Coordinates of C-alpha atoms (C1' of nucleotides) in Angstrom, one line a residue:
Chain A
M1 CA 8.8 22.4 -14.5
P2 CA 11.7 22.6 -12.2
A3 CA 11.3 20.5 -9.1
E4 CA 12.3 22.1 -5.8
P5 CA 14.9 20.5 -3.6
V6 CA 13.7 19.6 -0.1
T7 CA 15.5 21.9 2.3
S8 CA 16.1 19.9 5.4
P9 CA 15.2 16.2 5.4
A10 CA 14.9 15.0 8.9
P11 CA 18.0 12.9 9.9
G12 CA 17.4 9.3 10.6
I13 CA 18.3 7.9 14.0
D14 CA 21.1 6.0 12.2
A15 CA 22.6 9.0 10.4
A16 CA 25.8 9.0 12.4
L17 CA 26.2 5.3 12.1
R18 CA 25.7 5.4 8.4
S19 CA 28.1 8.1 7.7
A20 CA 30.8 6.4 9.9
I21 CA 30.4 3.2 8.0
A22 CA 30.4 5.1 4.7
E23 CA 33.6 6.9 5.7
L24 CA 35.4 3.7 6.7
A25 CA 34.2 1.9 3.6
T26 CA 35.4 4.6 1.4
S27 CA 38.9 4.5 2.7
A28 CA 39.0 0.7 2.9
A29 CA 37.6 0.1 -0.6
G30 CA 39.4 3.0 -2.2
L31 CA 36.2 4.2 -3.8
E32 CA 33.4 6.6 -3.0
V33 CA 30.8 5.0 -0.7
T34 CA 28.0 7.4 0.3
A35 CA 25.9 7.2 3.4
E36 CA 22.8 6.6 1.3
R37 CA 24.3 3.4 -0.1
V38 CA 24.8 1.9 3.3
V39 CA 21.9 -0.5 4.0
L40 CA 21.3 -1.3 7.7
S41 CA 18.8 -4.0 8.5
P42 CA 17.7 -5.7 11.6
P43 CA 19.0 -9.3 11.5
R44 CA 16.5 -12.1 11.7
Q45 CA 18.7 -14.3 13.7
A46 CA 19.3 -13.7 17.4
G47 CA 23.0 -13.5 18.0
H48 CA 23.6 -11.4 14.9
G49 CA 23.7 -8.1 16.8
D50 CA 21.2 -5.3 16.7
L51 CA 21.8 -4.1 13.2
A52 CA 23.6 -5.7 10.3
T53 CA 25.1 -4.3 7.1
N54 CA 26.3 -5.9 3.9
V55 CA 28.3 -2.9 2.6
A56 CA 31.5 -5.0 2.5
M57 CA 29.9 -7.5 0.1
M58 CA 28.2 -4.8 -1.9
F59 CA 31.5 -3.1 -2.7
A60 CA 34.0 -6.0 -2.6
K61 CA 33.8 -6.7 -6.3
Q62 CA 34.2 -3.1 -7.4
A63 CA 37.1 -2.6 -4.9
G64 CA 38.8 -5.8 -6.0
K65 CA 39.2 -7.0 -2.4
P66 CA 37.7 -9.9 -0.5
P67 CA 34.5 -8.8 1.4
R68 CA 35.7 -10.0 4.7
E69 CA 38.9 -7.9 4.4
L70 CA 36.7 -4.8 3.8
A71 CA 34.5 -5.8 6.7
E72 CA 37.4 -6.2 9.0
A73 CA 38.7 -2.7 8.1
I74 CA 35.4 -1.1 8.8
A75 CA 34.9 -3.0 12.0
A76 CA 38.3 -1.9 13.3
G77 CA 37.5 1.8 12.8
L78 CA 34.0 2.0 14.1
P79 CA 34.6 2.1 17.9
E80 CA 36.8 5.2 17.5
L81 CA 34.2 7.0 15.4
L82 CA 31.1 6.1 17.4
G83 CA 32.4 5.9 21.0
D84 CA 29.8 4.5 23.4
R85 CA 27.1 4.4 20.7
I86 CA 28.6 1.2 19.6
A87 CA 29.1 -1.8 21.9
G88 CA 30.4 -4.4 19.6
V89 CA 31.2 -5.2 16.0
E90 CA 31.5 -8.7 14.4
V91 CA 32.4 -9.9 11.0
A92 CA 30.3 -12.9 10.1
G93 CA 29.6 -15.2 7.3
P94 CA 30.6 -14.1 3.8
G95 CA 31.2 -10.5 5.0
F96 CA 28.3 -9.2 7.1
L97 CA 29.0 -6.7 9.7
N98 CA 26.9 -7.4 12.8
L99 CA 26.7 -4.4 15.1
T100 CA 25.8 -4.3 18.7
L101 CA 24.7 -0.9 19.7
G102 CA 25.4 0.9 23.0
D103 CA 22.8 2.5 25.2
A104 CA 23.9 5.9 24.0
Y105 CA 22.8 5.0 20.5
Y106 CA 19.2 4.3 21.7
R107 CA 19.1 7.4 23.9
D108 CA 20.2 9.6 21.0
G109 CA 17.9 7.8 18.6
L110 CA 14.8 8.3 20.8
G111 CA 15.8 12.0 21.0
V112 CA 15.7 12.2 17.2
V113 CA 12.3 10.5 16.9
A114 CA 10.7 12.3 19.8
G115 CA 12.1 15.7 18.9
A116 CA 10.5 15.4 15.4
G117 CA 7.1 14.8 17.0
D118 CA 4.3 14.3 14.4
Q119 CA 6.7 15.2 11.7
W120 CA 8.8 12.1 12.4
G121 CA 9.2 10.1 9.2
G122 CA 8.2 12.8 6.9
G123 CA 9.8 15.3 4.6
T124 CA 12.6 13.1 3.3
A125 CA 11.8 13.1 -0.4
A126 CA 15.0 13.8 -2.3
V127 CA 13.1 16.0 -4.8
S128 CA 9.8 17.6 -4.1
E129 CA 7.3 17.3 -7.0
H130 CA 4.0 18.9 -7.7
V131 CA 1.7 15.9 -8.2
N132 CA -1.9 15.7 -9.4
V133 CA -3.7 12.6 -8.2
E134 CA -6.9 11.8 -10.0
F135 CA -9.0 9.1 -8.5
V136 CA -12.5 7.7 -8.0
S137 CA -13.9 9.7 -10.9
A138 CA -17.0 7.5 -10.7
N139 CA -19.7 8.2 -13.3
P140 CA -22.5 10.3 -11.6
T141 CA -25.1 8.0 -13.1
G142 CA -25.0 5.4 -10.4
P143 CA -23.9 4.7 -6.8
M144 CA -20.3 4.1 -5.8
H145 CA -19.5 0.4 -5.4
I146 CA -16.9 -1.5 -3.6
G147 CA -14.3 -1.0 -6.4
H148 CA -14.7 2.7 -6.0
A149 CA -14.1 2.2 -2.3
R150 CA -10.7 0.7 -2.9
N151 CA -9.9 3.3 -5.4
A152 CA -10.9 6.1 -3.0
A153 CA -9.0 4.6 -0.1
Y154 CA -5.9 4.0 -2.2
G155 CA -5.9 7.4 -4.1
D156 CA -6.4 9.3 -0.9
A157 CA -3.7 7.2 0.9
I158 CA -1.0 7.8 -1.8
A159 CA -2.0 11.5 -1.8
R160 CA -1.4 11.6 2.0
L161 CA 1.9 9.7 1.6
F162 CA 3.1 12.1 -1.2
A163 CA 2.3 15.1 1.0
F164 CA 4.0 13.7 4.1
H165 CA 7.0 12.5 2.1
G166 CA 7.5 16.1 0.9
H167 CA 5.6 16.5 -2.3
R168 CA 2.8 19.0 -3.2
V169 CA -0.4 17.2 -3.9
E170 CA -3.7 18.0 -5.5
R171 CA -6.6 15.5 -5.4
E172 CA -8.9 15.6 -8.3
Y173 CA -12.2 14.0 -9.4
Y174 CA -13.2 14.0 -13.0
V175 CA -17.0 14.3 -13.3
N176 CA -18.4 12.7 -16.5
D177 CA -21.4 15.0 -16.7
F178 CA -21.5 15.1 -20.5
G179 CA -22.7 12.9 -23.3
S180 CA -25.2 10.2 -23.9
Q181 CA -25.0 8.6 -20.5
V182 CA -26.3 11.8 -18.9
A183 CA -29.3 11.9 -21.2
N184 CA -29.8 8.2 -20.4
L185 CA -30.0 9.0 -16.7
G186 CA -32.6 11.7 -17.4
A187 CA -34.7 9.4 -19.5
S188 CA -34.5 6.7 -16.8
I189 CA -35.7 9.1 -14.2
S190 CA -38.4 10.4 -16.4
A191 CA -39.7 6.9 -17.0
R192 CA -39.7 6.1 -13.3
A193 CA -41.4 9.4 -12.4
R194 CA -44.2 8.5 -14.7
G195 CA -44.4 4.9 -13.4
E196 CA -43.1 3.3 -16.6
A197 CA -40.3 0.8 -17.1
V198 CA -36.9 2.4 -17.8
P199 CA -36.0 2.4 -21.5
E200 CA -33.8 -0.2 -23.1
G201 CA -30.2 0.2 -21.8
G202 CA -31.4 2.6 -19.1
Y203 CA -30.4 2.6 -15.5
Q204 CA -32.3 0.0 -13.5
G205 CA -31.2 0.6 -9.9
E206 CA -33.4 1.5 -7.1
Y207 CA -31.6 4.9 -6.8
V208 CA -33.3 6.0 -10.0
Q209 CA -36.7 5.6 -8.4
E210 CA -35.4 7.6 -5.4
L211 CA -34.2 10.3 -7.7
A212 CA -37.6 10.4 -9.4
A213 CA -39.3 10.8 -6.1
Q214 CA -36.8 13.4 -4.8
I215 CA -36.9 15.7 -7.9
P216 CA -39.9 18.0 -7.7
G217 CA -42.2 17.8 -10.7
A218 CA -40.2 15.0 -12.2
A219 CA -43.1 13.4 -14.0
D220 CA -43.7 16.6 -16.1
A221 CA -40.0 17.7 -16.5
S222 CA -38.1 17.5 -19.7
I223 CA -35.4 14.9 -20.2
D224 CA -32.8 17.7 -20.2
E225 CA -34.0 19.1 -16.9
L226 CA -34.1 15.6 -15.3
S227 CA -30.6 14.9 -16.6
D228 CA -29.2 18.0 -15.0
A229 CA -31.1 17.5 -11.7
G230 CA -30.2 13.8 -11.7
I231 CA -26.5 14.4 -12.2
E232 CA -26.5 17.1 -9.6
A233 CA -28.2 14.9 -7.0
M234 CA -25.9 11.9 -7.7
L235 CA -22.9 14.1 -7.4
A236 CA -24.1 15.4 -4.1
R237 CA -24.6 11.8 -3.0
A238 CA -21.1 11.0 -4.1
R239 CA -19.6 13.9 -2.1
D240 CA -21.6 12.9 1.0
T241 CA -20.4 9.3 0.7
L242 CA -16.7 10.3 0.2
D243 CA -17.0 12.8 3.0
R244 CA -18.2 10.1 5.3
F245 CA -15.3 8.0 4.1
G246 CA -12.8 10.7 4.9
V247 CA -11.9 11.5 1.3
H248 CA -11.8 15.1 0.2
F249 CA -11.0 16.5 -3.2
D250 CA -9.3 19.7 -4.0
R251 CA -11.1 19.9 -7.4
Y252 CA -14.1 18.3 -9.0
F253 CA -13.5 18.8 -12.7
S254 CA -16.6 18.9 -14.8
E255 CA -16.4 17.4 -18.3
R256 CA -19.2 19.7 -19.4
T257 CA -17.0 22.8 -18.9
L258 CA -14.7 21.4 -21.6
H259 CA -17.5 22.2 -24.1
D260 CA -18.3 25.7 -22.8
G261 CA -17.3 28.8 -24.8
E262 CA -16.4 29.5 -28.4
P263 CA -13.9 28.1 -29.1
S264 CA -14.3 25.6 -26.2
P265 CA -11.3 23.9 -24.5
F266 CA -12.4 20.9 -26.4
D267 CA -12.1 22.7 -29.7
I268 CA -8.8 24.2 -28.8
A269 CA -7.3 20.8 -27.8
L270 CA -8.3 19.2 -31.0
A271 CA -7.1 22.1 -33.1
R272 CA -3.7 21.9 -31.4
L273 CA -3.4 18.2 -32.3
R274 CA -4.4 18.9 -35.9
E275 CA -1.8 21.5 -36.1
S276 CA 0.9 19.3 -34.6
G277 CA 0.0 16.6 -37.1
D278 CA -1.0 14.1 -34.4
L279 CA -4.7 14.2 -35.3
E280 CA -5.4 13.1 -38.8
Q281 CA -8.5 12.1 -40.8
E282 CA -8.8 8.7 -42.3
D283 CA -11.8 6.7 -43.5
G284 CA -14.0 9.6 -42.4
A285 CA -12.9 9.5 -38.8
W286 CA -10.2 11.6 -37.0
W287 CA -7.4 9.5 -35.4
L288 CA -4.9 10.4 -32.8
R289 CA -1.5 9.0 -34.0
T290 CA -0.5 7.5 -30.7
E291 CA 1.2 4.5 -32.2
R292 CA 4.2 6.5 -33.3
R293 CA 4.5 7.6 -29.7
G294 CA 4.6 4.1 -28.3
D295 CA 1.0 3.1 -28.1
D296 CA -0.2 -0.2 -29.5
K297 CA -2.4 1.4 -32.2
D298 CA -3.9 4.7 -33.2
R299 CA -7.1 5.8 -31.5
V300 CA -10.3 7.3 -32.9
V301 CA -11.1 10.7 -31.5
I302 CA -14.0 11.8 -33.8
R303 CA -16.1 9.0 -35.3
A304 CA -17.1 9.0 -39.0
S305 CA -20.5 10.0 -37.8
G306 CA -19.1 13.2 -36.4
E307 CA -19.7 12.1 -32.8
P308 CA -16.6 12.5 -30.5
T309 CA -15.5 9.4 -28.6
Y310 CA -15.0 9.4 -24.9
F311 CA -11.3 9.8 -25.5
A312 CA -11.8 13.2 -27.2
S313 CA -13.0 14.7 -23.9
D314 CA -10.1 13.0 -22.2
L315 CA -7.7 14.8 -24.5
A316 CA -9.2 18.2 -23.7
Y317 CA -9.1 17.4 -20.0
L318 CA -5.5 16.2 -20.3
L319 CA -4.4 19.4 -22.0
D320 CA -6.0 21.3 -19.1
K321 CA -3.9 19.3 -16.7
V322 CA -0.7 19.5 -18.7
A323 CA -1.2 23.3 -18.9
R324 CA -1.4 23.5 -15.2
G325 CA 2.3 22.5 -15.1
Y326 CA 2.4 19.5 -12.7
D327 CA 5.6 17.4 -12.4
R328 CA 3.5 14.3 -12.3
L329 CA 0.1 13.2 -13.3
V330 CA -1.2 10.1 -11.4
F331 CA -4.4 8.3 -12.4
V332 CA -5.9 5.6 -10.1
L333 CA -8.0 3.3 -12.3
G334 CA -9.7 -0.1 -12.2
A335 CA -7.8 -3.1 -13.4
D336 CA -9.8 -3.1 -16.7
H337 CA -8.2 0.2 -17.7
H338 CA -4.5 -0.8 -17.8
G339 CA -4.6 -0.6 -21.5
Y340 CA -4.9 3.2 -21.2
I341 CA -1.3 3.9 -20.3
G342 CA 0.0 3.9 -23.9
R343 CA -2.5 6.3 -25.3
M344 CA -2.4 8.7 -22.3
R345 CA 1.4 8.9 -22.4
A346 CA 1.3 9.4 -26.1
A347 CA -1.3 12.2 -25.7
V348 CA 0.7 14.0 -23.0
E349 CA 3.7 13.8 -25.3
A350 CA 1.7 15.2 -28.2
F351 CA 0.8 18.2 -26.0
G352 CA 4.4 18.8 -25.3
G353 CA 4.4 17.2 -21.8
D354 CA 6.7 14.5 -20.4
P355 CA 5.3 11.0 -20.8
E356 CA 7.5 9.8 -18.0
G357 CA 5.5 11.9 -15.6
V358 CA 2.3 10.1 -16.4
E359 CA 1.4 7.2 -14.2
L360 CA -1.7 5.0 -14.5
L361 CA -2.0 2.8 -11.4
T362 CA -4.6 0.1 -11.7
M363 CA -6.4 -1.6 -8.8
Q364 CA -7.3 -5.2 -8.7
L365 CA -10.7 -6.4 -7.5
V366 CA -12.1 -6.6 -4.0
H367 CA -14.2 -9.6 -2.9
L368 CA -16.2 -9.3 0.2
V369 CA -16.5 -12.5 2.2
E370 CA -18.6 -13.3 5.2
G371 CA -18.7 -16.7 6.8
G372 CA -16.8 -18.1 3.8
E373 CA -19.4 -16.8 1.3
Q374 CA -19.2 -13.9 -1.1
V375 CA -21.3 -10.9 0.0
K376 CA -23.4 -9.7 -2.9
M377 CA -26.5 -7.9 -1.6
S378 CA -26.9 -4.2 -1.3
K379 CA -29.8 -2.3 0.1
R380 CA -29.2 0.6 -2.3
A381 CA -28.0 -0.7 -5.6
G382 CA -29.9 -4.0 -5.7
Q383 CA -27.0 -6.3 -6.6
F384 CA -23.6 -4.5 -6.0
V385 CA -22.1 -3.8 -2.6
T386 CA -21.8 0.0 -2.4
L387 CA -19.2 2.1 -0.6
D388 CA -21.9 3.1 1.8
D389 CA -22.9 -0.5 2.5
L390 CA -19.3 -1.3 3.3
V391 CA -19.0 1.6 5.8
D392 CA -22.3 0.5 7.3
M393 CA -21.0 -3.0 7.8
V394 CA -17.6 -2.5 9.2
G395 CA -17.0 1.3 9.8
V396 CA -14.7 3.7 8.1
D397 CA -11.5 2.7 9.9
A398 CA -11.8 -1.1 9.3
A399 CA -12.9 -0.4 5.7
R400 CA -9.9 1.7 4.9
W401 CA -7.5 -0.6 6.7
Y402 CA -8.6 -3.7 4.9
L403 CA -8.7 -2.0 1.5
L404 CA -5.2 -0.6 2.1
Q405 CA -3.3 -3.4 3.8
R406 CA -2.6 -5.2 0.6
S407 CA -0.7 -4.2 -2.5
H408 CA -2.9 -2.4 -5.1
D409 CA -2.1 -4.9 -7.8
T410 CA -3.3 -8.0 -6.0
A411 CA -6.9 -8.9 -5.6
V412 CA -8.0 -8.9 -2.0
E413 CA -10.6 -10.7 0.0
L414 CA -12.2 -8.6 2.7
D415 CA -13.5 -10.7 5.6
V416 CA -16.4 -8.7 6.9
E417 CA -16.7 -10.8 10.0
L418 CA -13.1 -10.3 11.0
A419 CA -13.1 -6.6 10.0
R420 CA -16.0 -6.0 12.4
K421 CA -14.4 -7.7 15.4
E422 CA -13.3 -5.6 18.3
S423 CA -10.5 -7.7 19.6
S424 CA -6.8 -8.3 18.9
E425 CA -7.7 -10.8 16.2
N426 CA -8.5 -7.8 14.1
P427 CA -5.3 -6.0 13.0
V428 CA -6.8 -2.5 12.7
F429 CA -8.3 -2.8 16.2
Y430 CA -5.1 -4.2 17.6
V431 CA -3.1 -1.1 16.3
Q432 CA -5.7 1.3 17.5
Y433 CA -5.8 -0.5 20.8
A434 CA -2.0 -0.2 21.2
H435 CA -2.3 3.6 20.6
A436 CA -5.1 3.9 23.2
R437 CA -3.2 1.9 25.6
A438 CA -0.1 4.1 25.2
C439 CA -2.3 7.2 25.8
S440 CA -3.8 5.6 28.8
V441 CA -0.3 4.7 30.3
L442 CA 0.8 8.3 29.8
T443 CA -2.1 9.5 32.0
R444 CA -0.8 7.4 34.8
V445 CA 2.9 8.5 35.0
G446 CA 4.2 10.8 37.6
P447 CA 4.6 14.6 37.2
E448 CA 8.3 14.5 36.2
A449 CA 7.8 11.9 33.6
A450 CA 4.7 13.6 32.3
A451 CA 6.6 16.9 32.0
L452 CA 9.4 15.2 30.0
A453 CA 7.0 13.4 27.7
G454 CA 5.1 16.6 27.2
S455 CA 8.2 18.7 26.3
L456 CA 9.7 16.4 23.7
A457 CA 9.2 18.8 20.9
G458 CA 11.1 21.4 22.9
D459 CA 14.2 20.8 25.0
G460 CA 12.9 17.5 26.3
A461 CA 14.4 15.5 23.5
A462 CA 17.9 16.6 24.2
A463 CA 17.4 15.8 27.9
L464 CA 16.8 12.2 27.0
A465 CA 20.5 11.6 26.3
E466 CA 21.3 12.6 29.8
L467 CA 19.0 10.1 31.6
P468 CA 21.2 7.6 33.4
V469 CA 19.1 4.6 32.4
S470 CA 20.3 1.3 31.0
V471 CA 18.2 0.3 28.0
E472 CA 16.3 -2.9 28.1
P473 CA 16.0 -5.3 25.2
A474 CA 12.3 -4.5 24.6
E475 CA 13.1 -0.8 24.7
K476 CA 15.9 -1.3 22.1
A477 CA 13.6 -3.1 19.8
L478 CA 11.0 -0.3 20.1
V479 CA 13.5 2.5 19.4
L480 CA 14.8 0.6 16.4
K481 CA 11.2 0.1 15.1
L482 CA 10.4 3.8 15.6
G483 CA 13.6 4.6 13.7
E484 CA 12.4 2.7 10.6
L485 CA 9.5 5.1 9.8
P486 CA 11.4 7.5 7.4
E487 CA 12.6 4.6 5.3
V488 CA 9.1 3.0 5.3
V489 CA 7.4 6.2 4.3
G490 CA 10.0 6.7 1.5
Q491 CA 9.4 3.3 0.1
A492 CA 5.7 3.5 0.5
S493 CA 5.6 6.8 -1.3
D494 CA 8.1 6.0 -4.1
R495 CA 6.5 2.7 -4.8
R496 CA 2.9 3.9 -4.4
A497 CA 2.5 1.2 -1.8
P498 CA 0.5 2.4 1.2
H499 CA 0.1 -1.2 2.4
R500 CA 3.7 -0.9 3.6
I501 CA 2.5 1.6 6.1
A502 CA -0.2 -0.8 7.4
T503 CA 2.4 -3.6 7.7
Y504 CA 4.7 -1.2 9.6
A505 CA 1.9 0.0 11.9
L506 CA 1.1 -3.6 12.9
E507 CA 4.8 -4.3 13.6
L508 CA 5.1 -1.2 15.7
A509 CA 2.0 -2.1 17.7
Q510 CA 3.4 -5.5 18.3
T511 CA 6.8 -4.2 19.3
F512 CA 5.1 -1.7 21.7
T513 CA 3.0 -4.4 23.2
A514 CA 6.1 -6.4 24.0
F515 CA 7.6 -3.4 25.6
Y516 CA 4.5 -2.8 27.6
R517 CA 4.6 -6.4 28.8
D518 CA 8.3 -6.3 29.8
C519 CA 8.8 -2.7 31.0
K520 CA 6.5 -1.1 33.5
V521 CA 6.2 2.6 32.8
A522 CA 4.1 4.3 35.4
G523 CA 5.8 4.1 38.8
A524 CA 8.9 2.4 37.3
E525 CA 11.8 2.1 39.8
G526 CA 15.2 3.8 39.1
E527 CA 16.4 7.3 38.5
G528 CA 15.0 8.6 35.2
V529 CA 13.5 5.3 34.2
E530 CA 9.9 6.4 34.4
A531 CA 10.7 9.5 32.4
W532 CA 12.6 7.6 29.8
R533 CA 9.8 5.1 29.3
A534 CA 7.2 7.8 29.3
A535 CA 9.1 9.5 26.5
L536 CA 9.3 6.2 24.6
T537 CA 5.6 5.7 25.1
Q538 CA 4.8 9.2 23.9
A539 CA 7.0 8.8 20.8
T540 CA 5.3 5.5 20.0
A541 CA 1.8 6.9 20.4
T542 CA 2.7 9.8 18.0
T543 CA 4.3 7.4 15.5
L544 CA 1.3 5.1 15.6
A545 CA -1.0 8.0 15.0
T546 CA 1.1 9.2 12.1
S547 CA 1.1 5.8 10.5
L548 CA -2.7 5.4 10.9
G549 CA -3.2 8.9 9.7
L550 CA -1.4 8.1 6.5
L551 CA -4.0 5.5 5.9
G552 CA -6.9 7.7 6.9
V553 CA -7.6 5.5 9.9
S554 CA -8.3 7.2 13.2
A555 CA -6.1 6.9 16.3
P556 CA -8.4 7.2 19.3
Q557 CA -7.2 8.1 22.7
S558 CA -9.4 5.5 24.2
M559 CA -11.4 2.6 22.7
E560 CA -15.1 2.5 23.3
R561 CA -17.3 -0.4 22.6
R562 CA -19.6 0.1 19.7
E563 CA -21.9 -2.5 20.9
L564 CA -22.4 -4.6 24.1
D565 CA -21.5 -8.2 24.0
A566 CA -24.2 -10.5 25.1
D567 CA -22.1 -12.1 27.7
A568 CA -20.4 -8.9 29.0
Chain B
rG1 C1' -2.5 -14.6 -30.9
rC2 C1' -0.4 -10.0 -28.4
rG3 C1' 0.0 -6.9 -23.8
rC4 C1' -0.3 -6.0 -18.4
rC5 C1' -1.0 -8.2 -13.4
rC6 C1' -0.9 -12.5 -10.2
rG7 C1' 0.9 -17.7 -8.4
rU8 C1' 4.8 -17.7 -1.1
rA9 C1' 2.0 -21.9 5.4
rG10 C1' -4.9 -25.0 5.6
rC11 C1' -7.0 -19.6 4.3
rU12 C1' -6.0 -14.2 3.3
rC13 C1' -1.5 -12.0 2.1
rA14 C1' 3.7 -9.3 3.4
rG15 C1' 8.6 -9.7 1.7
rU16 C1' 11.9 -6.3 -5.9
rG17 C1' 20.0 -9.4 -4.4
rG18 C1' 21.8 -11.2 1.7
rA19 C1' 22.5 -15.3 6.8
rU20 C1' 17.7 -20.6 9.1
rA21 C1' 11.4 -17.0 4.0
rG22 C1' 7.4 -13.8 7.7
rA23 C1' 2.4 -11.6 9.6
rG24 C1' -2.9 -12.0 10.4
rC25 C1' -6.8 -15.7 10.6
rG26 C1' -7.6 -20.9 11.7
rC27 C1' -5.4 -25.1 14.7
rC28 C1' -2.7 -26.9 19.4
rU29 C1' -0.5 -25.8 24.4
rG30 C1' 0.3 -22.5 28.4
rC31 C1' -0.5 -17.6 31.3
rC32 C1' -5.0 -13.2 35.0
rU33 C1' -2.1 -10.5 43.0
rC34 C1' 0.5 -6.7 37.6
rC35 C1' 0.3 0.8 34.0
rG36 C1' -6.3 -1.2 29.6
rG37 C1' -6.8 -9.5 30.0
rA38 C1' -10.8 -5.6 24.6
rG39 C1' -4.7 -8.9 26.7
rC40 C1' 0.2 -12.1 26.5
rA41 C1' 3.6 -16.2 25.5
rG42 C1' 4.9 -20.7 23.0
rG43 C1' 4.0 -24.6 19.1
rA44 C1' 2.8 -27.4 14.6
rA45 C1' 2.5 -25.9 9.5
rG46 C1' 6.0 -23.9 3.2
rU47 C1' 9.9 -28.5 -3.1
rC48 C1' 8.3 -19.5 -2.5
rG49 C1' 3.8 -22.8 -9.6
rG50 C1' 7.9 -25.6 -12.7
rA51 C1' 12.7 -25.7 -15.3
rA52 C1' 17.1 -23.5 -16.9
rG53 C1' 20.4 -19.2 -16.4
rU54 C1' 23.1 -14.7 -14.0
rU55 C1' 25.5 -14.2 -8.9
rC56 C1' 30.0 -15.5 -3.6
rG57 C1' 24.5 -15.4 -2.6
rA58 C1' 17.8 -15.6 -5.9
rA59 C1' 10.9 -15.7 -3.4
rU60 C1' 13.4 -11.2 -5.5
rC61 C1' 17.0 -10.3 -11.8
rU62 C1' 16.8 -13.0 -17.2
rU63 C1' 14.5 -16.8 -20.5
rC64 C1' 11.1 -20.6 -21.4
rC65 C1' 6.9 -23.5 -19.7
rC66 C1' 2.3 -24.4 -16.7
rG67 C1' -2.0 -22.3 -14.1
rG68 C1' -5.5 -17.8 -12.9
rG69 C1' -7.3 -12.6 -13.7
rC70 C1' -7.8 -8.4 -16.9
rG71 C1' -7.3 -5.8 -21.5
rC72 C1' -6.7 -5.7 -26.9
rG73 C1' -14.2 -1.2 -30.2
rC74 C1' -15.4 4.5 -34.9
rC75 C1' -18.3 1.3 -26.3
rA76 C1' -18.4 4.4 -21.9

RNA sequence: GCGCCCGUAGCUCAGUGGAUAGAGCGCCUGCCUCCGGAGCAGGAAGUCGGAAGUUCGAAUCUUCCCGGGCGCGCCA
């Protein structure tokens, strides 16, 4: 499947700077240095300029020259190439280049950010892939718990990231509506409907009782009828829960359909594997020879009893996906499924697909904590905290934020008390508050400033460069922070790390808050100052909304109290 | 035993080759004539689990060790 090149990646605000450095480095080092190799980073130390680069050190060895010599050569050439966009260059330490940027750099930079509007930061993927993301896929035999919540938030967030970065994405949910567990659910409902105890190994939860009450004539219905009705009802619940959580799937794939028809997709998949020699009989069972394709051991597909294993359906399902021709198949799974990667890759390879395009991402556990103690109770499931419980406790925005703010491969503790707080102690509230405050400020600026801020997607962005304003330190910091988004989105997408977006959103909110403190926007004195700051505020509001949107968290125009404080 | 993940401030965690390791919470000290004080500023706090190695430079890469989680079914 040929991947399509992205036509026009948005230029970063540092595009001119990068290419100038790359050009000078190329001639100084005597070897090809591309703009992409130039790493610009904000120095931690005050006094190290506005941006720093280590290109001289990166290429010194290869060029056979001392890093400081390369740095000096680059430093000497920069003023001519960049004019008033650069105010100073310094060679420091082992060969760092510390750059002090001119006001023109910031005016141009804000023009780039503001002109891109809500597309700022997106569309920069080097290669656009068609990606299928399968996540949640909770069995429809029970309610979704806290683990599914993290899975749902994460799967949805990486899908949003992929799409924004420039990929084509499909979200898919695999419905296990086939096999013994389904009959088990039916039998459990039947028992409850007749007022009996559920059978050994049946489903005990309160929801079974609810299903029994909700299905008409359950006491007299057959197990098969109850199985079907039960699965249907549970699936409807799952959809409602996910809908409420802001997660929408493009496709719910029914396992049952794999067994429809003659021959069924299931039969066809197994026949193909027999033909290719990957599926062989031994000791009465049929084994998929995955070990020869890199798995730890071969896997049973059909038991000696003739019963297919769970993996057999997976294979038929996998063939269906492979045949659809994606560039990449992503599976979001619980931590206990990490052992699946080997067999899944081997299976894709057996079907003629590319195992490198198969990714199994595993999630670590979530612990809910309140007042220092682990939260365990649930109104619905009896002992587990359900996804609905979580949303009831802290709301969708806080739930998604706290599930996404940490890397997927680290276990997280979610402090319910903190998540519920509506004050700046709560990061998600703080970020939303910054957005609302920016929106509020924009309603207070004068007509000229409002006109400019409102026309940034059109010719307003170009007009920014003409404003005769000198750029304040807090404004510089804010423009630079806005400028980081494309890089952050790229890394978050490539590393499947939406938590980087959360970290960025918090930093941006903090940087904006400092700007708000130091620089009055509405009614600011000086020619063009109010307009310039309004444009900066508008770009920040948009970028905050974009960042929150990637996490599935809302960006309200104004914050409203959900409840009244006793002492208010 | 083998495989994967984790070990960073009192707590929860960012940071996958750059300068003096960061954030949030908690703790301490300040700040309301001011566009949203539902806020803001400052401070104390770390042998980056340990040891060796690679490098001009390591929390980051390699190896070994120690601690914790998970997985290694003809279960789903």
